[in-house]
mmCIF file of C-alpha atoms in Angstrom:
data_model
loop_
_atom_site.group_PDB
_atom_site.id
_atom_site.type_symbol
_atom_site.label_atom_id
_atom_site.label_comp_id
_atom_site.label_asym_id
_atom_site.label_seq_id
_atom_site.Cartn_x
_atom_site.Cartn_y
_atom_site.Cartn_z
ATOM 1 C CA MET N 28 36.575 6.946 -18.728
ATOM 2 C CA LYS N 29 33.743 5.924 -21.118
ATOM 3 C CA GLU N 30 30.970 8.269 -19.863
ATOM 4 C CA SER N 31 31.490 11.910 -19.153
ATOM 5 C CA ILE N 32 30.658 13.349 -15.774
ATOM 6 C CA ALA N 33 27.905 15.273 -17.290
ATOM 7 C CA ASP N 34 26.348 12.163 -18.721
ATOM 8 C CA LEU N 35 26.605 10.308 -15.314
ATOM 9 C CA ILE N 36 25.076 13.343 -13.518
ATOM 10 C CA ALA N 37 22.227 13.195 -15.943
ATOM 11 C CA GLN N 38 21.589 9.648 -15.025
ATOM 12 C CA GLY N 39 20.956 10.540 -11.410
ATOM 13 C CA GLU N 40 21.857 8.336 -8.471
ATOM 14 C CA GLY N 41 20.736 4.736 -8.518
ATOM 15 C CA SER N 42 21.678 1.220 -7.622
ATOM 16 C CA ARG N 43 25.114 1.492 -9.316
ATOM 17 C CA LEU N 44 25.789 5.243 -9.127
ATOM 18 C CA GLU N 45 26.224 7.542 -6.102
ATOM 19 C CA PHE N 46 27.268 11.291 -5.593
ATOM 20 C CA LYS N 47 29.156 12.660 -2.634
ATOM 21 C CA VAL N 48 30.624 16.124 -1.983
ATOM 22 C CA THR N 49 33.426 14.568 0.038
ATOM 23 C CA ILE N 50 34.421 11.324 1.757
ATOM 24 C CA HIS N 51 33.583 12.322 5.402
ATOM 25 C CA SER N 52 35.097 9.293 6.902
ATOM 26 C CA ALA N 53 36.593 5.847 6.131
ATOM 27 C CA HIS N 54 34.000 4.233 8.298
ATOM 28 C CA ARG N 55 31.107 5.827 6.352
ATOM 29 C CA ILE N 56 32.405 5.325 2.948
ATOM 30 C CA ALA N 57 32.904 1.623 3.683
ATOM 31 C CA ARG N 58 29.222 1.132 3.772
ATOM 32 C CA THR N 59 28.892 2.432 0.252
ATOM 33 C CA LEU N 60 31.942 0.332 -0.952
ATOM 34 C CA THR N 61 30.563 -2.793 0.575
ATOM 35 C CA ALA N 62 26.972 -2.261 -0.818
ATOM 36 C CA PHE N 63 28.360 -1.985 -4.289
ATOM 37 C CA SER N 64 30.602 -4.922 -3.999
ATOM 38 C CA ASN N 65 27.827 -6.926 -2.546
ATOM 39 C CA THR N 66 25.347 -6.114 -5.129
ATOM 40 C CA ALA N 67 26.147 -5.370 -8.897
ATOM 41 C CA GLY N 68 29.146 -3.023 -8.548
ATOM 42 C CA GLY N 69 29.001 0.707 -9.049
ATOM 43 C CA LEU N 70 30.477 4.196 -9.511
ATOM 44 C CA LEU N 71 30.980 6.747 -6.799
ATOM 45 C CA LEU N 72 31.619 10.248 -7.760
ATOM 46 C CA VAL N 73 33.282 12.363 -5.101
ATOM 47 C CA GLY N 74 32.923 16.220 -5.633
ATOM 48 C CA ILE N 75 29.358 16.140 -6.785
ATOM 49 C CA ALA N 76 26.457 17.423 -4.594
ATOM 50 C CA ASP N 77 23.302 15.528 -4.104
ATOM 51 C CA ASP N 78 21.526 17.960 -6.591
ATOM 52 C CA GLY N 79 24.042 17.107 -9.185
ATOM 53 C CA LYS N 80 26.043 20.217 -9.171
ATOM 54 C CA VAL N 81 29.934 19.931 -9.515
ATOM 55 C CA ALA N 82 31.403 21.067 -6.227
ATOM 56 C CA GLY N 83 34.865 19.647 -6.932
ATOM 57 C CA ILE N 84 37.409 18.178 -4.315
ATOM 58 C CA GLU N 85 39.909 20.359 -2.347
ATOM 59 C CA SER N 86 42.612 17.732 -2.040
ATOM 60 C CA GLU N 87 42.512 14.350 -3.971
ATOM 61 C CA TYR N 88 45.264 13.118 -1.625
ATOM 62 C CA ARG N 89 43.045 13.411 1.441
ATOM 63 C CA GLU N 90 40.037 11.736 -0.344
ATOM 64 C CA ILE N 91 42.110 8.916 -1.620
ATOM 65 C CA GLN N 92 43.683 8.444 1.963
ATOM 66 C CA LYS N 93 40.206 7.976 3.471
ATOM 67 C CA LEU N 94 39.156 5.673 0.527
ATOM 68 C CA GLU N 95 42.224 3.451 0.908
ATOM 69 C CA LYS N 96 41.916 3.399 4.658
ATOM 70 C CA ALA N 97 38.232 2.151 4.102
ATOM 71 C CA THR N 98 39.060 -0.579 1.560
ATOM 72 C CA ASP N 99 42.140 -1.861 3.700
ATOM 73 C CA PHE N 100 40.722 -1.716 7.290
ATOM 74 C CA PHE N 101 37.020 -1.159 7.362
ATOM 75 C CA VAL N 102 35.782 -3.522 4.643
ATOM 76 C CA ASP N 103 36.030 -7.192 5.616
ATOM 77 C CA PRO N 104 37.273 -8.998 3.725
ATOM 78 C CA PRO N 105 39.227 -6.068 2.031
ATOM 79 C CA ILE N 106 38.179 -5.142 -1.507
ATOM 80 C CA ALA N 107 40.072 -3.654 -4.533
ATOM 81 C CA VAL N 108 38.715 -0.541 -6.193
ATOM 82 C CA SER N 109 40.090 1.698 -9.079
ATOM 83 C CA TYR N 110 39.932 5.416 -9.061
ATOM 84 C CA GLU N 111 40.897 8.415 -11.172
ATOM 85 C CA VAL N 112 40.654 12.219 -11.013
ATOM 86 C CA VAL N 113 38.877 13.801 -13.886
ATOM 87 C CA ILE N 114 38.108 17.464 -14.665
ATOM 88 C CA ALA N 115 34.481 18.651 -14.931
ATOM 89 C CA GLU N 116 33.444 22.339 -15.262
ATOM 90 C CA GLY N 117 37.130 23.244 -14.366
ATOM 91 C CA LYS N 118 36.928 21.172 -11.001
ATOM 92 C CA ARG N 119 38.434 18.000 -9.862
ATOM 93 C CA VAL N 120 36.207 14.977 -9.382
ATOM 94 C CA LEU N 121 37.288 11.652 -8.012
ATOM 95 C CA VAL N 122 35.672 8.826 -9.805
ATOM 96 C CA ILE N 123 35.756 5.452 -7.822
ATOM 97 C CA ARG N 124 34.913 2.289 -9.668
ATOM 98 C CA VAL N 125 33.811 -0.691 -7.381
ATOM 99 C CA PRO N 126 33.493 -3.999 -9.135
ATOM 100 C CA GLU N 127 30.887 -6.668 -7.999
ATOM 101 C CA SER N 128 32.885 -8.817 -5.839
ATOM 102 C CA GLU N 129 33.504 -12.689 -6.177
ATOM 103 C CA ASP N 130 34.288 -12.868 -2.457
ATOM 104 C CA LYS N 131 31.059 -11.509 -1.002
ATOM 105 C CA PRO N 132 29.568 -10.985 1.355
ATOM 106 C CA HIS N 133 31.727 -8.130 2.382
ATOM 107 C CA GLN N 134 31.020 -6.496 5.758
ATOM 108 C CA ALA N 135 31.599 -2.785 6.669
ATOM 109 C CA VAL N 136 33.260 -2.237 10.110
ATOM 110 C CA ASP N 137 31.826 0.748 12.157
ATOM 111 C CA GLU N 138 33.566 2.892 14.829
ATOM 112 C CA ARG N 139 32.740 0.324 17.423
ATOM 113 C CA GLY N 140 34.146 -2.569 15.530
ATOM 114 C CA GLN N 141 30.664 -4.017 14.624
ATOM 115 C CA ARG N 142 30.407 -5.641 11.181
ATOM 116 C CA THR N 143 27.317 -5.200 9.039
ATOM 117 C CA ILE N 144 26.450 -6.381 5.428
ATOM 118 C CA TYR N 145 25.273 -3.613 3.133
ATOM 119 C CA VAL N 146 23.581 -3.880 -0.305
ATOM 120 C CA ARG N 147 22.391 -1.383 -2.758
ATOM 121 C CA ALA N 148 18.433 -0.845 -2.988
ATOM 122 C CA LYS N 149 17.862 1.763 -5.734
ATOM 123 C CA ASP N 150 19.937 4.796 -4.530
ATOM 124 C CA LYS N 151 20.608 3.768 -0.877
ATOM 125 C CA SER N 152 23.056 1.456 0.863
ATOM 126 C CA VAL N 153 21.004 -0.588 3.255
ATOM 127 C CA PRO N 154 22.006 -2.928 5.993
ATOM 128 C CA THR N 155 20.889 -6.688 5.900
ATOM 129 C CA ASN N 156 21.662 -9.605 8.149
ATOM 130 C CA LYS N 157 22.720 -11.958 5.353
ATOM 131 C CA LEU N 158 23.408 -12.039 1.627
ATOM 132 C CA ILE N 159 21.836 -14.890 -0.377
ATOM 133 C CA LEU N 160 24.502 -15.964 -2.946
ATOM 134 C CA THR N 161 22.942 -16.457 -6.276
ATOM 135 C CA GLY N 162 23.199 -19.337 -8.872
ATOM 136 C CA GLU N 163 22.846 -19.249 -12.604
ATOM 137 C CA GLY N 164 20.302 -16.401 -12.925
ATOM 138 C CA PRO N 165 16.571 -16.121 -13.010
ATOM 139 C CA ASP N 166 14.428 -18.951 -14.730
ATOM 140 C CA ALA N 167 13.336 -17.685 -18.271
ATOM 141 C CA GLN N 168 9.980 -19.160 -17.958
ATOM 142 C CA LEU N 169 9.429 -17.645 -14.511
ATOM 143 C CA MET N 170 10.407 -14.199 -15.726
ATOM 144 C CA GLN N 171 7.568 -14.323 -18.363
ATOM 145 C CA SER N 172 4.807 -15.050 -15.700
ATOM 146 C CA SER N 173 2.488 -12.114 -15.091
ATOM 147 C CA ASN N 174 3.205 -12.170 -11.337
ATOM 148 C CA VAL N 175 6.844 -11.526 -11.913
ATOM 149 C CA ARG N 176 6.220 -8.889 -14.688
ATOM 150 C CA ASN N 177 3.881 -7.103 -12.249
ATOM 151 C CA LEU N 178 6.539 -7.456 -9.607
ATOM 152 C CA ILE N 179 9.313 -5.928 -11.582
ATOM 153 C CA GLN N 180 7.055 -3.132 -12.695
ATOM 154 C CA PHE N 181 6.207 -2.347 -9.176
ATOM 155 C CA LEU N 182 9.923 -2.335 -7.908
ATOM 156 C CA ARG N 183 10.967 -0.149 -10.744
ATOM 157 C CA LYS N 184 8.783 2.626 -9.223
ATOM 158 C CA ASN N 185 9.235 1.643 -5.505
ATOM 159 C CA GLU N 186 12.268 0.816 -3.406
ATOM 160 C CA HIS N 187 10.985 -2.442 -1.974
ATOM 161 C CA ILE N 188 8.187 -4.662 -1.485
ATOM 162 C CA THR N 189 7.035 -7.084 1.397
ATOM 163 C CA ALA N 190 5.355 -10.496 0.755
ATOM 164 C CA LYS N 191 2.204 -9.208 2.100
ATOM 165 C CA ARG N 192 2.119 -6.342 -0.376
ATOM 166 C CA PHE N 193 3.080 -8.663 -3.337
ATOM 167 C CA ALA N 194 0.338 -10.917 -2.274
ATOM 168 C CA GLN N 195 -2.112 -8.060 -2.575
ATOM 169 C CA LEU N 196 -0.569 -6.823 -5.788
ATOM 170 C CA VAL N 197 -1.046 -10.080 -7.785
ATOM 171 C CA ASN N 198 -3.843 -11.681 -5.608
ATOM 172 C CA ILE N 199 -2.187 -14.763 -4.271
ATOM 173 C CA SER N 200 -1.624 -15.931 -0.835
ATOM 174 C CA ASP N 201 1.023 -14.324 1.518
ATOM 175 C CA ALA N 202 2.866 -17.811 1.802
ATOM 176 C CA ARG N 203 2.904 -18.155 -2.023
ATOM 177 C CA ALA N 204 4.028 -14.705 -2.437
ATOM 178 C CA LEU N 205 6.848 -15.190 0.190
ATOM 179 C CA LYS N 206 7.939 -18.447 -1.541
ATOM 180 C CA LEU N 207 8.114 -16.676 -4.950
ATOM 181 C CA LEU N 208 10.085 -13.676 -3.589
ATOM 182 C CA ARG N 209 12.676 -15.843 -1.940
ATOM 183 C CA GLN N 210 12.967 -18.067 -5.129
ATOM 184 C CA LEU N 211 13.765 -14.953 -7.198
ATOM 185 C CA THR N 212 16.151 -13.747 -4.427
ATOM 186 C CA GLU N 213 17.995 -17.263 -4.815
ATOM 187 C CA GLN N 214 18.135 -16.763 -8.535
ATOM 188 C CA GLY N 215 19.639 -13.259 -8.260
ATOM 189 C CA LEU N 216 16.792 -10.991 -9.400
ATOM 190 C CA LEU N 217 16.063 -9.639 -6.038
ATOM 191 C CA LEU N 218 17.900 -8.735 -2.785
ATOM 192 C CA MET N 219 16.396 -9.589 0.589
ATOM 193 C CA VAL N 220 16.675 -6.916 3.345
ATOM 194 C CA ASP N 221 16.008 -8.751 6.559
ATOM 195 C CA ARG N 222 17.094 -6.085 9.075
ATOM 196 C CA THR N 223 13.431 -4.807 8.761
ATOM 197 C CA ARG N 224 10.311 -6.397 9.918
ATOM 198 C CA PRO N 225 8.597 -7.416 7.893
ATOM 199 C CA VAL N 226 11.325 -8.552 5.509
ATOM 200 C CA GLN N 227 11.691 -6.366 2.502
ATOM 201 C CA PHE N 228 12.701 -7.318 -1.121
ATOM 202 C CA SER N 229 14.354 -5.064 -3.701
ATOM 203 C CA LEU N 230 15.377 -5.298 -7.204
ATOM 204 C CA LYS N 231 19.131 -6.147 -7.457
ATOM 205 C CA VAL N 232 19.527 -3.831 -10.464
ATOM 206 C CA SER N 233 17.003 -1.007 -10.709
ATOM 207 C CA ASP N 234 18.579 1.556 -13.043
#
């Protein structure tokens, strides 16, 4: 492992890092796994409390059993993750590495068999109706515009933005704001969360 557990804890949770005391159920952990694989990948540390304290895990076998049940049965299509157990402060911590998937979108299957796409928005796994698959990346000239720079600055401090709020932020029409937000989503800079009304946009990578 390149980074120590202490270094990761110091970073805090974000779009590519999440802490869990334990894996409560295969269904629930499937949401986090799909969110990471649908976005930019990430690390899941099991045995770490929300406040960053090392709690450790009681049984790595039980944790891995729930993890593998999630990846095999409650993520559609299934995903491959890697994991290892490391010692931190004399306690065992399960480190799960989830790569960004080439087969996205992946859906998490809940207890009722319903399938939902999840993405990472800062330190949360949030549901969305669809995932816009991106092309070659953001246009360099567009990234230099003051509107986009102001947008990025806003989203580094806030979880999401709507077209109306963006229009107010940079003093353009709602229609133009929505068009630009969708354009940046198609180019891979933003994620669109359309389970909400109005539709929200978040940075794909925010940490």
